[in-house]
mmCIF file of N, CA and C in Angstrom:
data_model
loop_
_atom_site.group_PDB
_atom_site.id
_atom_site.type_symbol
_atom_site.label_atom_id
_atom_site.label_comp_id
_atom_site.label_asym_id
_atom_site.label_seq_id
_atom_site.Cartn_x
_atom_site.Cartn_y
_atom_site.Cartn_z
ATOM 1 N N UNK A 27 59.152 22.630 76.679
ATOM 2 C CA UNK A 27 60.197 23.318 77.402
ATOM 3 C C UNK A 27 60.955 22.286 78.234
ATOM 4 N N UNK A 28 62.237 22.437 78.335
ATOM 5 C CA UNK A 28 63.091 21.495 79.042
ATOM 6 C C UNK A 28 63.518 22.076 80.386
ATOM 7 N N UNK A 29 63.589 21.209 81.408
ATOM 8 C CA UNK A 29 64.093 21.592 82.716
ATOM 9 C C UNK A 29 64.888 20.416 83.266
ATOM 10 N N UNK A 30 65.561 20.603 84.385
ATOM 11 C CA UNK A 30 66.415 19.559 84.950
ATOM 12 C C UNK A 30 66.016 19.294 86.395
ATOM 13 N N UNK A 31 65.951 18.017 86.759
ATOM 14 C CA UNK A 31 65.703 17.645 88.154
ATOM 15 C C UNK A 31 66.987 17.864 88.939
ATOM 16 N N UNK A 32 66.853 18.454 90.115
ATOM 17 C CA UNK A 32 68.017 18.727 90.952
ATOM 18 C C UNK A 32 67.794 18.142 92.343
ATOM 19 N N UNK A 33 68.884 17.809 93.013
ATOM 20 C CA UNK A 33 68.804 17.252 94.355
ATOM 21 C C UNK A 33 68.370 18.342 95.329
ATOM 22 N N UNK A 34 67.439 17.979 96.220
ATOM 23 C CA UNK A 34 66.964 18.879 97.253
ATOM 24 C C UNK A 34 66.773 18.027 98.503
ATOM 25 N N UNK A 35 67.765 17.997 99.371
ATOM 26 C CA UNK A 35 67.753 17.089 100.515
ATOM 27 C C UNK A 35 67.807 15.663 100.013
ATOM 28 N N UNK A 36 66.878 14.827 100.456
ATOM 29 C CA UNK A 36 66.803 13.446 99.972
ATOM 30 C C UNK A 36 65.838 13.299 98.802
ATOM 31 N N UNK A 37 65.345 14.399 98.291
ATOM 32 C CA UNK A 37 64.354 14.383 97.217
ATOM 33 C C UNK A 37 64.934 15.012 95.960
ATOM 34 N N UNK A 38 64.101 15.045 94.926
ATOM 35 C CA UNK A 38 64.425 15.767 93.705
ATOM 36 C C UNK A 38 63.477 16.940 93.570
ATOM 37 N N UNK A 39 63.952 18.006 92.967
ATOM 38 C CA UNK A 39 63.127 19.192 92.760
ATOM 39 C C UNK A 39 63.240 19.629 91.309
ATOM 40 N N UNK A 40 62.165 20.193 90.811
ATOM 41 C CA UNK A 40 62.197 20.790 89.478
ATOM 42 C C UNK A 40 61.713 22.227 89.599
ATOM 43 N N UNK A 41 62.175 23.048 88.704
ATOM 44 C CA UNK A 41 61.696 24.428 88.638
ATOM 45 C C UNK A 41 60.669 24.514 87.529
ATOM 46 N N UNK A 42 59.602 25.222 87.817
ATOM 47 C CA UNK A 42 58.566 25.440 86.818
ATOM 48 C C UNK A 42 58.778 26.840 86.267
ATOM 49 N N UNK A 43 59.102 26.941 84.984
ATOM 50 C CA UNK A 43 59.321 28.269 84.396
ATOM 51 C C UNK A 43 58.082 29.153 84.542
ATOM 52 N N UNK A 44 58.322 30.444 84.679
ATOM 53 C CA UNK A 44 57.249 31.405 84.906
ATOM 54 C C UNK A 44 56.151 31.299 83.854
ATOM 55 N N UNK A 45 56.528 31.173 82.604
ATOM 56 C CA UNK A 45 55.520 31.120 81.535
ATOM 57 C C UNK A 45 54.619 29.891 81.675
ATOM 58 N N UNK A 46 55.190 28.765 82.082
ATOM 59 C CA UNK A 46 54.411 27.543 82.268
ATOM 60 C C UNK A 46 53.498 27.698 83.489
ATOM 61 N N UNK A 47 54.036 28.262 84.577
ATOM 62 C CA UNK A 47 53.238 28.478 85.783
ATOM 63 C C UNK A 47 52.048 29.393 85.486
ATOM 64 N N UNK A 48 52.283 30.427 84.707
ATOM 65 C CA UNK A 48 51.194 31.356 84.359
ATOM 66 C C UNK A 48 50.140 30.653 83.520
ATOM 67 N N UNK A 49 50.571 29.846 82.553
ATOM 68 C CA UNK A 49 49.612 29.128 81.709
ATOM 69 C C UNK A 49 48.745 28.178 82.536
ATOM 70 N N UNK A 50 49.352 27.582 83.566
ATOM 71 C CA UNK A 50 48.630 26.631 84.411
ATOM 72 C C UNK A 50 47.880 27.318 85.545
ATOM 73 N N UNK A 51 48.087 28.615 85.728
ATOM 74 C CA UNK A 51 47.449 29.340 86.822
ATOM 75 C C UNK A 51 48.061 28.991 88.172
ATOM 76 N N UNK A 52 49.318 28.530 88.165
ATOM 77 C CA UNK A 52 50.015 28.115 89.374
ATOM 78 C C UNK A 52 50.629 29.322 90.072
ATOM 79 N N UNK A 53 50.394 29.392 91.399
ATOM 80 C CA UNK A 53 50.939 30.493 92.175
ATOM 81 C C UNK A 53 51.798 29.946 93.309
ATOM 82 N N UNK A 54 52.614 30.798 93.916
ATOM 83 C CA UNK A 54 53.462 30.418 95.036
ATOM 84 C C UNK A 54 52.601 29.824 96.152
ATOM 85 N N UNK A 55 53.035 28.733 96.724
ATOM 86 C CA UNK A 55 52.393 28.029 97.838
ATOM 87 C C UNK A 55 51.115 27.300 97.457
ATOM 88 N N UNK A 56 50.792 27.190 96.172
ATOM 89 C CA UNK A 56 49.652 26.376 95.760
ATOM 90 C C UNK A 56 49.956 24.920 96.078
ATOM 91 N N UNK A 57 48.969 24.173 96.562
ATOM 92 C CA UNK A 57 49.132 22.750 96.810
ATOM 93 C C UNK A 57 48.937 21.987 95.503
ATOM 94 N N UNK A 58 49.753 20.959 95.313
ATOM 95 C CA UNK A 58 49.680 20.159 94.091
ATOM 96 C C UNK A 58 49.568 18.684 94.429
ATOM 97 N N UNK A 59 48.849 17.947 93.604
ATOM 98 C CA UNK A 59 48.832 16.491 93.644
ATOM 99 C C UNK A 59 49.863 16.039 92.617
ATOM 100 N N UNK A 60 50.632 15.003 92.945
ATOM 101 C CA UNK A 60 51.635 14.488 92.016
ATOM 102 C C UNK A 60 51.452 12.982 91.899
ATOM 103 N N UNK A 61 51.512 12.461 90.691
ATOM 104 C CA UNK A 61 51.383 11.030 90.473
ATOM 105 C C UNK A 61 52.102 10.638 89.186
ATOM 106 N N UNK A 62 52.340 9.354 89.053
ATOM 107 C CA UNK A 62 52.925 8.813 87.830
ATOM 108 C C UNK A 62 51.810 8.092 87.099
ATOM 109 N N UNK A 63 51.589 8.480 85.859
ATOM 110 C CA UNK A 63 50.544 7.874 85.040
ATOM 111 C C UNK A 63 51.162 7.435 83.718
ATOM 112 N N UNK A 64 51.192 6.121 83.505
ATOM 113 C CA UNK A 64 51.781 5.539 82.289
ATOM 114 C C UNK A 64 53.202 6.046 82.072
ATOM 115 N N UNK A 65 53.975 6.110 83.148
ATOM 116 C CA UNK A 65 55.371 6.521 83.059
ATOM 117 C C UNK A 65 55.599 8.017 82.982
ATOM 118 N N UNK A 66 54.520 8.809 83.003
ATOM 119 C CA UNK A 66 54.658 10.265 82.931
ATOM 120 C C UNK A 66 54.354 10.869 84.301
ATOM 121 N N UNK A 67 55.080 11.900 84.665
ATOM 122 C CA UNK A 67 54.856 12.621 85.905
ATOM 123 C C UNK A 67 53.723 13.618 85.671
ATOM 124 N N UNK A 68 52.678 13.538 86.500
ATOM 125 C CA UNK A 68 51.509 14.400 86.323
ATOM 126 C C UNK A 68 51.328 15.245 87.579
ATOM 127 N N UNK A 69 51.263 16.555 87.403
ATOM 128 C CA UNK A 69 51.001 17.501 88.487
ATOM 129 C C UNK A 69 49.660 18.156 88.223
ATOM 130 N N UNK A 70 48.858 18.291 89.273
ATOM 131 C CA UNK A 70 47.588 19.013 89.120
ATOM 132 C C UNK A 70 47.266 19.700 90.438
ATOM 133 N N UNK A 71 46.494 20.767 90.390
ATOM 134 C CA UNK A 71 46.158 21.485 91.613
ATOM 135 C C UNK A 71 45.438 20.571 92.592
ATOM 136 N N UNK A 72 45.764 20.708 93.865
ATOM 137 C CA UNK A 72 45.056 19.979 94.920
ATOM 138 C C UNK A 72 43.877 20.838 95.320
ATOM 139 N N UNK A 73 42.696 20.389 94.987
ATOM 140 C CA UNK A 73 41.498 21.175 95.271
ATOM 141 C C UNK A 73 40.969 20.808 96.644
ATOM 142 N N UNK A 74 40.894 21.785 97.501
ATOM 143 C CA UNK A 74 40.348 21.558 98.837
ATOM 144 C C UNK A 74 38.835 21.670 98.754
ATOM 145 N N UNK A 75 38.173 20.656 99.284
ATOM 146 C CA UNK A 75 36.717 20.685 99.268
ATOM 147 C C UNK A 75 36.213 21.691 100.284
ATOM 148 N N UNK A 76 35.173 22.374 99.909
ATOM 149 C CA UNK A 76 34.511 23.306 100.817
ATOM 150 C C UNK A 76 33.227 22.628 101.265
ATOM 151 N N UNK A 77 33.106 22.413 102.566
ATOM 152 C CA UNK A 77 31.942 21.739 103.109
ATOM 153 C C UNK A 77 30.948 22.767 103.635
ATOM 154 N N UNK A 78 29.679 22.510 103.383
ATOM 155 C CA UNK A 78 28.618 23.345 103.940
ATOM 156 C C UNK A 78 27.979 22.576 105.084
ATOM 157 N N UNK A 79 27.646 23.274 106.157
ATOM 158 C CA UNK A 79 27.067 22.639 107.328
ATOM 159 C C UNK A 79 25.804 21.852 106.968
ATOM 160 N N UNK A 80 24.975 22.403 106.119
ATOM 161 C CA UNK A 80 23.730 21.729 105.737
ATOM 162 C C UNK A 80 24.015 20.375 105.100
ATOM 163 N N UNK A 81 25.041 20.313 104.256
ATOM 164 C CA UNK A 81 25.386 19.049 103.589
ATOM 165 C C UNK A 81 25.901 18.021 104.591
ATOM 166 N N UNK A 82 26.699 18.475 105.557
ATOM 167 C CA UNK A 82 27.230 17.556 106.563
ATOM 168 C C UNK A 82 26.125 17.033 107.467
ATOM 169 N N UNK A 83 25.233 17.915 107.912
ATOM 170 C CA UNK A 83 24.133 17.505 108.789
ATOM 171 C C UNK A 83 23.209 16.528 108.065
ATOM 172 N N UNK A 84 22.995 16.738 106.793
ATOM 173 C CA UNK A 84 22.128 15.859 106.006
ATOM 174 C C UNK A 84 22.643 14.418 105.996
ATOM 175 N N UNK A 85 23.954 14.238 106.202
ATOM 176 C CA UNK A 85 24.549 12.905 106.156
ATOM 177 C C UNK A 85 24.510 12.181 107.506
ATOM 178 N N UNK A 86 23.971 12.833 108.553
ATOM 179 C CA UNK A 86 23.852 12.184 109.853
ATOM 180 C C UNK A 86 22.706 11.174 109.803
ATOM 181 N N UNK A 87 22.993 9.961 110.241
ATOM 182 C CA UNK A 87 21.983 8.901 110.286
ATOM 183 C C UNK A 87 21.999 8.276 111.681
ATOM 184 N N UNK A 88 20.989 7.506 112.024
ATOM 185 C CA UNK A 88 21.011 6.817 113.321
ATOM 186 C C UNK A 88 22.241 5.902 113.472
ATOM 187 N N UNK A 89 22.772 5.420 112.377
ATOM 188 C CA UNK A 89 23.947 4.533 112.450
ATOM 189 C C UNK A 89 25.242 5.262 112.763
ATOM 190 N N UNK A 90 25.373 6.513 112.329
ATOM 191 C CA UNK A 90 26.651 7.198 112.529
ATOM 192 C C UNK A 90 26.600 8.317 113.576
ATOM 193 N N UNK A 91 25.449 8.490 114.233
ATOM 194 C CA UNK A 91 25.368 9.514 115.281
ATOM 195 C C UNK A 91 25.965 8.937 116.569
ATOM 196 N N UNK A 92 26.700 9.760 117.285
ATOM 197 C CA UNK A 92 27.348 9.308 118.509
ATOM 198 C C UNK A 92 26.471 9.634 119.711
ATOM 199 N N UNK A 93 26.556 8.798 120.721
ATOM 200 C CA UNK A 93 25.789 9.062 121.943
ATOM 201 C C UNK A 93 26.486 10.164 122.742
ATOM 202 N N UNK A 94 25.743 10.757 123.641
ATOM 203 C CA UNK A 94 26.315 11.807 124.488
ATOM 204 C C UNK A 94 27.336 11.211 125.438
ATOM 205 N N UNK A 95 28.336 11.998 125.772
ATOM 206 C CA UNK A 95 29.363 11.576 126.725
ATOM 207 C C UNK A 95 29.346 12.562 127.883
ATOM 208 N N UNK A 96 29.220 12.041 129.103
ATOM 209 C CA UNK A 96 29.185 12.887 130.291
ATOM 210 C C UNK A 96 30.598 13.025 130.840
ATOM 211 N N UNK A 97 31.094 14.238 130.874
ATOM 212 C CA UNK A 97 32.425 14.503 131.401
ATOM 213 C C UNK A 97 32.366 14.997 132.848
ATOM 214 N N UNK A 98 31.219 14.873 133.484
ATOM 215 C CA UNK A 98 31.071 15.318 134.858
ATOM 216 C C UNK A 98 30.523 16.723 134.924
ATOM 217 N N UNK A 99 30.363 17.214 136.146
ATOM 218 C CA UNK A 99 29.806 18.549 136.359
ATOM 219 C C UNK A 99 30.811 19.641 136.060
ATOM 220 N N UNK A 100 30.352 20.894 136.089
ATOM 221 C CA UNK A 100 31.240 22.015 135.838
ATOM 222 C C UNK A 100 32.346 22.112 136.885
ATOM 223 N N UNK A 101 33.488 22.578 136.450
ATOM 224 C CA UNK A 101 34.639 22.710 137.331
ATOM 225 C C UNK A 101 35.221 24.100 137.120
ATOM 226 N N UNK A 102 35.582 24.775 138.212
ATOM 227 C CA UNK A 102 36.233 26.068 138.075
ATOM 228 C C UNK A 102 35.287 27.158 137.623
ATOM 229 N N UNK A 103 35.785 28.107 136.871
ATOM 230 C CA UNK A 103 35.029 29.308 136.483
ATOM 231 C C UNK A 103 33.908 29.020 135.499
ATOM 232 N N UNK A 104 33.962 27.863 134.819
ATOM 233 C CA UNK A 104 32.914 27.586 133.852
ATOM 234 C C UNK A 104 31.549 27.400 134.531
ATOM 235 N N UNK A 105 31.549 27.172 135.848
ATOM 236 C CA UNK A 105 30.296 26.993 136.580
ATOM 237 C C UNK A 105 29.568 28.323 136.780
ATOM 238 N N UNK A 106 30.224 29.434 136.564
ATOM 239 C CA UNK A 106 29.607 30.748 136.805
ATOM 240 C C UNK A 106 28.581 31.068 135.808
#
């Protein structure tokens, strides 16, 4: 399928035809990664990693743990 790049501010924009978007599972406001690979423009979904607390805690080591920081005693209503 053919489309045309159009000026959009200081950038270029392309329209993704509905049929192509449906085939790719692309929806409005989906985040995309864009890169040039061997002269071709490649778009792919930007997958946000989901972190689990257990996995993050497991990565704490004596080398990367931070020491406590004292910000002083309670002030105002937080002392109640």
